[in-house]
Amino acid sequence: MNHHPTDSSEVTSNSFREDSQTKTQKKRDDYLEWKDYFMAVAVLAAKRSKDPNCQVGACIVKDLKIVGVGYNGMPSGCSDDEFPWGKEVSNPLDEKSLYVCHAEMNAIINKNISDLKDCSIYVSLFPCNECAKLIIQSGIREVVYLSEKKPYKPKYMASRRMFLAAGIKCRQFIPKQDKIEINFTTNNNDIL
Ligand SMILES: Nc1ccn([C@H]2C[C@H](O)[C@@H](COP(=O)(O)O)O2)c(=O)n1
């Protein structure tokens, strides 16, 4: 019996060709590396901060999964319109440092797993001594920071001292690229 290609078999062989083409296509190579991604999440979280002078974000990671995110802000129930954001002000009770929860503290408190043993924390600014204590006590083993302010200040020197003593790996993040772009353009028009 003679077999002539039918329309349907042509369709099948064409779609096979398309399929195998798609399969041999190389993956894109400008995707975000894990470390850049986690630091980008920390930097993005910082954009939620209402602090007029300094915005910090933190992202806690376990086995390449994000388990906590935070940024510096007033405690729950303490209105960020009413509590002071000032620094070195005449009334000592108006110092923001008395009230603000640091990004690392919020990320630790916001954790969605039972404990942070062996986690890494990505933070956009080097942690102060109070956050260093929290980081150590929570079981976090690695600190990756983007920048540091005044490393000679006792509160930052104390952090380094504690990290070293507690065996916490601490390193500065060197980004692959200076900038990443996020845009909210939708593909809605493609549907039409
Ligand atoms: N690792 C850090 C360092 C600082 N912060 C917060 C705390 C304050 O809101 C602000 C520092 O303000 P500044 O004294 O520089 O005006 O940043 C943090 O959350 N995490």
PDB file of C-alpha atoms and ligand atoms in Angstrom:
ATOM      1  CA  MET A   1       0.000   0.000   0.000  1.00  0.00           C
ATOM      2  CA  ASN A   2       1.251   3.466  -0.934  1.00  0.00           C
ATOM      3  CA  HIS A   3       1.632   5.980   1.839  1.00  0.00           C
ATOM      4  CA  HIS A   4       1.234   9.574   0.728  1.00  0.00           C
ATOM      5  CA  PRO A   5       1.979  12.295   3.199  1.00  0.00           C
ATOM      6  CA  THR A   6      -1.284  13.644   4.423  1.00  0.00           C
ATOM      7  CA  ASP A   7      -1.854  17.196   5.643  1.00  0.00           C
ATOM      8  CA  SER A   8      -1.839  15.981   9.194  1.00  0.00           C
ATOM      9  CA  SER A   9       1.522  14.196   8.919  1.00  0.00           C
ATOM     10  CA  GLU A  10       3.057  17.388   7.478  1.00  0.00           C
ATOM     11  CA  VAL A  11       1.738  19.287  10.443  1.00  0.00           C
ATOM     12  CA  THR A  12       3.252  16.685  12.724  1.00  0.00           C
ATOM     13  CA  SER A  13       6.675  16.781  11.069  1.00  0.00           C
ATOM     14  CA  ASN A  14       6.692  20.617  11.030  1.00  0.00           C
ATOM     15  CA  SER A  15       5.810  20.838  14.664  1.00  0.00           C
ATOM     16  CA  PHE A  16       8.500  18.240  15.393  1.00  0.00           C
ATOM     17  CA  ARG A  17      11.038  20.503  13.651  1.00  0.00           C
ATOM     18  CA  GLU A  18       9.830  23.509  15.645  1.00  0.00           C
ATOM     19  CA  ASP A  19       9.961  21.514  18.845  1.00  0.00           C
ATOM     20  CA  SER A  20      13.497  20.322  18.335  1.00  0.00           C
ATOM     21  CA  GLN A  21      14.539  23.859  17.364  1.00  0.00           C
ATOM     22  CA  THR A  22      13.119  25.218  20.592  1.00  0.00           C
ATOM     23  CA  LYS A  23      14.882  22.501  22.530  1.00  0.00           C
ATOM     24  CA  THR A  24      18.285  23.234  21.038  1.00  0.00           C
ATOM     25  CA  GLN A  25      17.911  26.990  21.606  1.00  0.00           C
ATOM     26  CA  LYS A  26      20.392  28.202  24.238  1.00  0.00           C
ATOM     27  CA  LYS A  27      19.150  29.628  27.542  1.00  0.00           C
ATOM     28  CA  ARG A  28      19.459  33.394  27.972  1.00  0.00           C
ATOM     29  CA  ASP A  29      22.665  34.390  29.670  1.00  0.00           C
ATOM     30  CA  ASP A  30      21.764  37.769  31.166  1.00  0.00           C
ATOM     31  CA  TYR A  31      19.677  36.335  33.983  1.00  0.00           C
ATOM     32  CA  LEU A  32      20.393  37.347  37.596  1.00  0.00           C
ATOM     33  CA  GLU A  33      22.844  35.214  39.535  1.00  0.00           C
ATOM     34  CA  TRP A  34      21.489  34.014  42.897  1.00  0.00           C
ATOM     35  CA  LYS A  35      23.677  36.378  44.918  1.00  0.00           C
ATOM     36  CA  ASP A  36      22.725  39.392  42.813  1.00  0.00           C
ATOM     37  CA  TYR A  37      19.085  38.376  43.129  1.00  0.00           C
ATOM     38  CA  PHE A  38      19.191  38.144  46.934  1.00  0.00           C
ATOM     39  CA  MET A  39      21.009  41.464  47.260  1.00  0.00           C
ATOM     40  CA  ALA A  40      18.549  43.031  44.816  1.00  0.00           C
ATOM     41  CA  VAL A  41      15.690  41.852  47.058  1.00  0.00           C
ATOM     42  CA  ALA A  42      17.409  43.526  50.031  1.00  0.00           C
ATOM     43  CA  VAL A  43      17.876  46.747  48.051  1.00  0.00           C
ATOM     44  CA  LEU A  44      14.261  46.646  46.871  1.00  0.00           C
ATOM     45  CA  ALA A  45      13.024  46.106  50.450  1.00  0.00           C
ATOM     46  CA  ALA A  46      14.996  49.214  51.509  1.00  0.00           C
ATOM     47  CA  LYS A  47      12.780  51.241  49.181  1.00  0.00           C
ATOM     48  CA  ARG A  48       9.912  50.628  51.622  1.00  0.00           C
ATOM     49  CA  SER A  49      11.728  52.516  54.401  1.00  0.00           C
ATOM     50  CA  LYS A  50      10.321  55.883  55.480  1.00  0.00           C
ATOM     51  CA  ASP A  51      13.640  56.995  57.010  1.00  0.00           C
ATOM     52  CA  PRO A  52      14.487  60.272  55.241  1.00  0.00           C
ATOM     53  CA  ASN A  53      18.201  59.818  55.784  1.00  0.00           C
ATOM     54  CA  CYS A  54      19.021  56.132  55.462  1.00  0.00           C
ATOM     55  CA  GLN A  55      17.101  53.217  53.963  1.00  0.00           C
ATOM     56  CA  VAL A  56      18.303  49.690  54.623  1.00  0.00           C
ATOM     57  CA  GLY A  57      16.983  46.322  53.462  1.00  0.00           C
ATOM     58  CA  ALA A  58      17.795  42.747  54.464  1.00  0.00           C
ATOM     59  CA  CYS A  59      17.029  39.377  52.938  1.00  0.00           C
ATOM     60  CA  ILE A  60      17.631  36.071  54.747  1.00  0.00           C
ATOM     61  CA  VAL A  61      18.325  32.984  52.666  1.00  0.00           C
ATOM     62  CA  LYS A  62      18.408  29.269  53.372  1.00  0.00           C
ATOM     63  CA  ASP A  63      19.304  26.755  50.648  1.00  0.00           C
ATOM     64  CA  LEU A  64      18.716  29.389  47.946  1.00  0.00           C
ATOM     65  CA  LYS A  65      15.258  30.203  49.290  1.00  0.00           C
ATOM     66  CA  ILE A  66      14.241  33.526  50.814  1.00  0.00           C
ATOM     67  CA  VAL A  67      13.018  32.959  54.369  1.00  0.00           C
ATOM     68  CA  GLY A  68      12.807  36.526  55.669  1.00  0.00           C
ATOM     69  CA  VAL A  69      12.847  40.096  54.380  1.00  0.00           C
ATOM     70  CA  GLY A  70      12.884  43.393  56.289  1.00  0.00           C
ATOM     71  CA  TYR A  71      13.671  47.081  56.140  1.00  0.00           C
ATOM     72  CA  ASN A  72      14.222  49.746  58.796  1.00  0.00           C
ATOM     73  CA  GLY A  73      11.059  51.236  60.187  1.00  0.00           C
ATOM     74  CA  MET A  74       9.047  52.129  63.250  1.00  0.00           C
ATOM     75  CA  PRO A  75       7.665  49.272  65.384  1.00  0.00           C
ATOM     76  CA  SER A  76       4.107  48.131  64.619  1.00  0.00           C
ATOM     77  CA  GLY A  77       1.571  50.489  66.138  1.00  0.00           C
ATOM     78  CA  CYS A  78       4.096  53.348  66.316  1.00  0.00           C
ATOM     79  CA  SER A  79       2.947  55.591  63.501  1.00  0.00           C
ATOM     80  CA  ASP A  80       5.726  56.601  61.131  1.00  0.00           C
ATOM     81  CA  ASP A  81       3.960  59.963  60.828  1.00  0.00           C
ATOM     82  CA  GLU A  82       4.075  60.573  64.574  1.00  0.00           C
ATOM     83  CA  PHE A  83       7.366  59.058  65.692  1.00  0.00           C
ATOM     84  CA  PRO A  84      10.470  61.151  65.026  1.00  0.00           C
ATOM     85  CA  TRP A  85      12.935  60.532  62.205  1.00  0.00           C
ATOM     86  CA  GLY A  86      15.433  63.108  63.515  1.00  0.00           C
ATOM     87  CA  LYS A  87      19.036  62.641  64.531  1.00  0.00           C
ATOM     88  CA  GLU A  88      21.145  64.710  66.921  1.00  0.00           C
ATOM     89  CA  VAL A  89      18.074  66.764  67.819  1.00  0.00           C
ATOM     90  CA  SER A  90      17.617  69.055  70.830  1.00  0.00           C
ATOM     91  CA  ASN A  91      15.129  66.808  72.596  1.00  0.00           C
ATOM     92  CA  PRO A  92      16.859  63.486  73.236  1.00  0.00           C
ATOM     93  CA  LEU A  93      13.473  61.743  73.183  1.00  0.00           C
ATOM     94  CA  ASP A  94      13.140  62.714  69.535  1.00  0.00           C
ATOM     95  CA  GLU A  95      16.106  60.613  68.402  1.00  0.00           C
ATOM     96  CA  LYS A  96      14.966  58.078  65.819  1.00  0.00           C
ATOM     97  CA  SER A  97      17.537  55.581  67.079  1.00  0.00           C
ATOM     98  CA  LEU A  98      15.406  55.106  70.214  1.00  0.00           C
ATOM     99  CA  TYR A  99      12.539  53.775  68.105  1.00  0.00           C
ATOM    100  CA  VAL A 100      13.549  52.488  64.682  1.00  0.00           C
ATOM    101  CA  CYS A 101      13.749  48.720  64.168  1.00  0.00           C
ATOM    102  CA  HIS A 102      16.680  47.934  61.940  1.00  0.00           C
ATOM    103  CA  ALA A 103      16.264  46.021  58.694  1.00  0.00           C
ATOM    104  CA  GLU A 104      18.112  42.966  60.037  1.00  0.00           C
ATOM    105  CA  MET A 105      15.889  42.835  63.128  1.00  0.00           C
ATOM    106  CA  ASN A 106      12.742  42.979  61.000  1.00  0.00           C
ATOM    107  CA  ALA A 107      14.016  40.339  58.576  1.00  0.00           C
ATOM    108  CA  ILE A 108      14.832  38.018  61.499  1.00  0.00           C
ATOM    109  CA  ILE A 109      11.428  38.603  63.114  1.00  0.00           C
ATOM    110  CA  ASN A 110       9.628  38.131  59.789  1.00  0.00           C
ATOM    111  CA  LYS A 111      11.201  34.703  59.229  1.00  0.00           C
ATOM    112  CA  ASN A 112       8.880  32.064  57.798  1.00  0.00           C
ATOM    113  CA  ILE A 113      10.794  29.028  59.056  1.00  0.00           C
ATOM    114  CA  SER A 114      11.234  27.873  62.629  1.00  0.00           C
ATOM    115  CA  ASP A 115      14.897  28.773  63.028  1.00  0.00           C
ATOM    116  CA  LEU A 116      17.582  30.526  61.023  1.00  0.00           C
ATOM    117  CA  LYS A 117      20.368  28.025  61.664  1.00  0.00           C
ATOM    118  CA  ASP A 118      22.954  28.146  58.857  1.00  0.00           C
ATOM    119  CA  CYS A 119      21.197  30.925  56.944  1.00  0.00           C
ATOM    120  CA  SER A 120      22.841  33.818  55.131  1.00  0.00           C
ATOM    121  CA  ILE A 121      21.716  37.412  55.485  1.00  0.00           C
ATOM    122  CA  TYR A 122      22.061  39.854  52.584  1.00  0.00           C
ATOM    123  CA  VAL A 123      21.966  43.403  53.831  1.00  0.00           C
ATOM    124  CA  SER A 124      22.369  46.687  51.994  1.00  0.00           C
ATOM    125  CA  LEU A 125      24.378  48.273  54.841  1.00  0.00           C
ATOM    126  CA  PHE A 126      26.873  46.700  57.240  1.00  0.00           C
ATOM    127  CA  PRO A 127      25.118  45.698  60.515  1.00  0.00           C
ATOM    128  CA  CYS A 128      25.526  47.631  63.750  1.00  0.00           C
ATOM    129  CA  ASN A 129      26.513  45.909  67.004  1.00  0.00           C
ATOM    130  CA  GLU A 130      22.888  45.393  68.126  1.00  0.00           C
ATOM    131  CA  CYS A 131      22.014  43.650  64.860  1.00  0.00           C
ATOM    132  CA  ALA A 132      25.245  41.681  64.987  1.00  0.00           C
ATOM    133  CA  LYS A 133      24.103  40.239  68.337  1.00  0.00           C
ATOM    134  CA  LEU A 134      20.725  39.296  66.869  1.00  0.00           C
ATOM    135  CA  ILE A 135      22.323  37.763  63.784  1.00  0.00           C
ATOM    136  CA  ILE A 136      24.685  35.645  65.872  1.00  0.00           C
ATOM    137  CA  GLN A 137      22.015  34.519  68.341  1.00  0.00           C
ATOM    138  CA  SER A 138      19.584  33.600  65.566  1.00  0.00           C
ATOM    139  CA  GLY A 139      22.002  31.042  64.096  1.00  0.00           C
ATOM    140  CA  ILE A 140      22.749  32.934  60.868  1.00  0.00           C
ATOM    141  CA  ARG A 141      26.214  31.917  59.665  1.00  0.00           C
ATOM    142  CA  GLU A 142      26.959  34.341  56.872  1.00  0.00           C
ATOM    143  CA  VAL A 143      26.622  38.096  56.382  1.00  0.00           C
ATOM    144  CA  VAL A 144      26.827  39.579  52.895  1.00  0.00           C
ATOM    145  CA  TYR A 145      26.699  43.372  52.843  1.00  0.00           C
ATOM    146  CA  LEU A 146      26.610  45.884  50.016  1.00  0.00           C
ATOM    147  CA  SER A 147      28.114  48.984  51.588  1.00  0.00           C
ATOM    148  CA  GLU A 148      29.341  50.253  54.909  1.00  0.00           C
ATOM    149  CA  LYS A 149      29.145  53.625  56.593  1.00  0.00           C
ATOM    150  CA  LYS A 150      31.924  54.833  58.865  1.00  0.00           C
ATOM    151  CA  PRO A 151      33.538  51.441  59.615  1.00  0.00           C
ATOM    152  CA  TYR A 152      35.748  53.074  62.272  1.00  0.00           C
ATOM    153  CA  LYS A 153      32.707  53.771  64.505  1.00  0.00           C
ATOM    154  CA  PRO A 154      32.734  51.621  67.671  1.00  0.00           C
ATOM    155  CA  LYS A 155      29.340  50.063  66.849  1.00  0.00           C
ATOM    156  CA  TYR A 156      30.649  48.678  63.535  1.00  0.00           C
ATOM    157  CA  MET A 157      34.032  47.694  64.951  1.00  0.00           C
ATOM    158  CA  ALA A 158      32.169  45.812  67.688  1.00  0.00           C
ATOM    159  CA  SER A 159      30.119  43.973  65.026  1.00  0.00           C
ATOM    160  CA  ARG A 160      33.263  42.845  63.231  1.00  0.00           C
ATOM    161  CA  ARG A 161      34.781  41.737  66.500  1.00  0.00           C
ATOM    162  CA  MET A 162      31.702  39.674  67.384  1.00  0.00           C
ATOM    163  CA  PHE A 163      31.381  38.158  63.888  1.00  0.00           C
ATOM    164  CA  LEU A 164      35.014  37.108  63.988  1.00  0.00           C
ATOM    165  CA  ALA A 165      34.714  35.590  67.471  1.00  0.00           C
ATOM    166  CA  ALA A 166      31.476  33.780  66.592  1.00  0.00           C
ATOM    167  CA  GLY A 167      32.855  32.394  63.309  1.00  0.00           C
ATOM    168  CA  ILE A 168      30.366  34.268  61.134  1.00  0.00           C
ATOM    169  CA  LYS A 169      31.502  34.561  57.524  1.00  0.00           C
ATOM    170  CA  CYS A 170      31.264  38.215  56.607  1.00  0.00           C
ATOM    171  CA  ARG A 171      32.010  39.657  53.191  1.00  0.00           C
ATOM    172  CA  GLN A 172      31.232  42.590  51.009  1.00  0.00           C
ATOM    173  CA  PHE A 173      29.101  41.939  47.956  1.00  0.00           C
ATOM    174  CA  ILE A 174      30.679  42.821  44.621  1.00  0.00           C
ATOM    175  CA  PRO A 175      27.853  43.145  42.097  1.00  0.00           C
ATOM    176  CA  LYS A 176      28.225  41.761  38.571  1.00  0.00           C
ATOM    177  CA  GLN A 177      26.515  44.875  37.280  1.00  0.00           C
ATOM    178  CA  ASP A 178      25.985  48.345  38.798  1.00  0.00           C
ATOM    179  CA  LYS A 179      22.327  48.513  38.028  1.00  0.00           C
ATOM    180  CA  ILE A 180      19.402  46.258  37.328  1.00  0.00           C
ATOM    181  CA  GLU A 181      16.247  47.494  35.744  1.00  0.00           C
ATOM    182  CA  ILE A 182      12.762  46.694  36.916  1.00  0.00           C
ATOM    183  CA  ASN A 183       9.871  47.872  34.860  1.00  0.00           C
ATOM    184  CA  PHE A 184       6.185  47.295  35.177  1.00  0.00           C
ATOM    185  CA  THR A 185       5.460  47.134  31.468  1.00  0.00           C
ATOM    186  CA  THR A 186       2.934  44.371  30.904  1.00  0.00           C
ATOM    187  CA  ASN A 187       2.613  42.028  27.945  1.00  0.00           C
ATOM    188  CA  ASN A 188      -1.124  42.660  27.798  1.00  0.00           C
ATOM    189  CA  ASN A 189      -0.922  43.908  24.219  1.00  0.00           C
ATOM    190  CA  ASP A 190       0.558  40.586  23.084  1.00  0.00           C
ATOM    191  CA  ILE A 191      -2.688  38.868  23.962  1.00  0.00           C
ATOM    192  CA  LEU A 192      -4.696  40.959  21.508  1.00  0.00           C
TER     193      LEU A 192
HETATM  194  N1  LIG B   1      22.746  47.791  59.035  1.00  0.00           N
HETATM  195  C1  LIG B   1      21.870  48.788  59.312  1.00  0.00           C
HETATM  196  C2  LIG B   1      22.281  50.077  59.569  1.00  0.00           C
HETATM  197  C3  LIG B   1      21.347  51.043  59.832  1.00  0.00           C
HETATM  198  N2  LIG B   1      20.043  50.722  59.843  1.00  0.00           N
HETATM  199  C4  LIG B   1      19.026  51.772  60.019  1.00  0.00           C
HETATM  200  C5  LIG B   1      18.742  52.390  61.255  1.00  0.00           C
HETATM  201  C6  LIG B   1      18.350  53.836  60.926  1.00  0.00           C
HETATM  202  O1  LIG B   1      17.030  53.915  60.498  1.00  0.00           O
HETATM  203  C7  LIG B   1      19.239  54.111  59.838  1.00  0.00           C
HETATM  204  C8  LIG B   1      20.539  54.756  60.216  1.00  0.00           C
HETATM  205  O2  LIG B   1      20.294  56.088  60.171  1.00  0.00           O
HETATM  206  P1  LIG B   1      21.438  57.172  60.152  1.00  0.00           P
HETATM  207  O3  LIG B   1      21.997  57.199  61.536  1.00  0.00           O
HETATM  208  O4  LIG B   1      22.451  56.760  59.144  1.00  0.00           O
HETATM  209  O5  LIG B   1      20.711  58.436  59.773  1.00  0.00           O
HETATM  210  O6  LIG B   1      19.435  52.859  59.213  1.00  0.00           O
HETATM  211  C9  LIG B   1      19.633  49.451  59.569  1.00  0.00           C
HETATM  212  O7  LIG B   1      18.428  49.176  59.519  1.00  0.00           O
HETATM  213  N3  LIG B   1      20.560  48.509  59.333  1.00  0.00           N
END
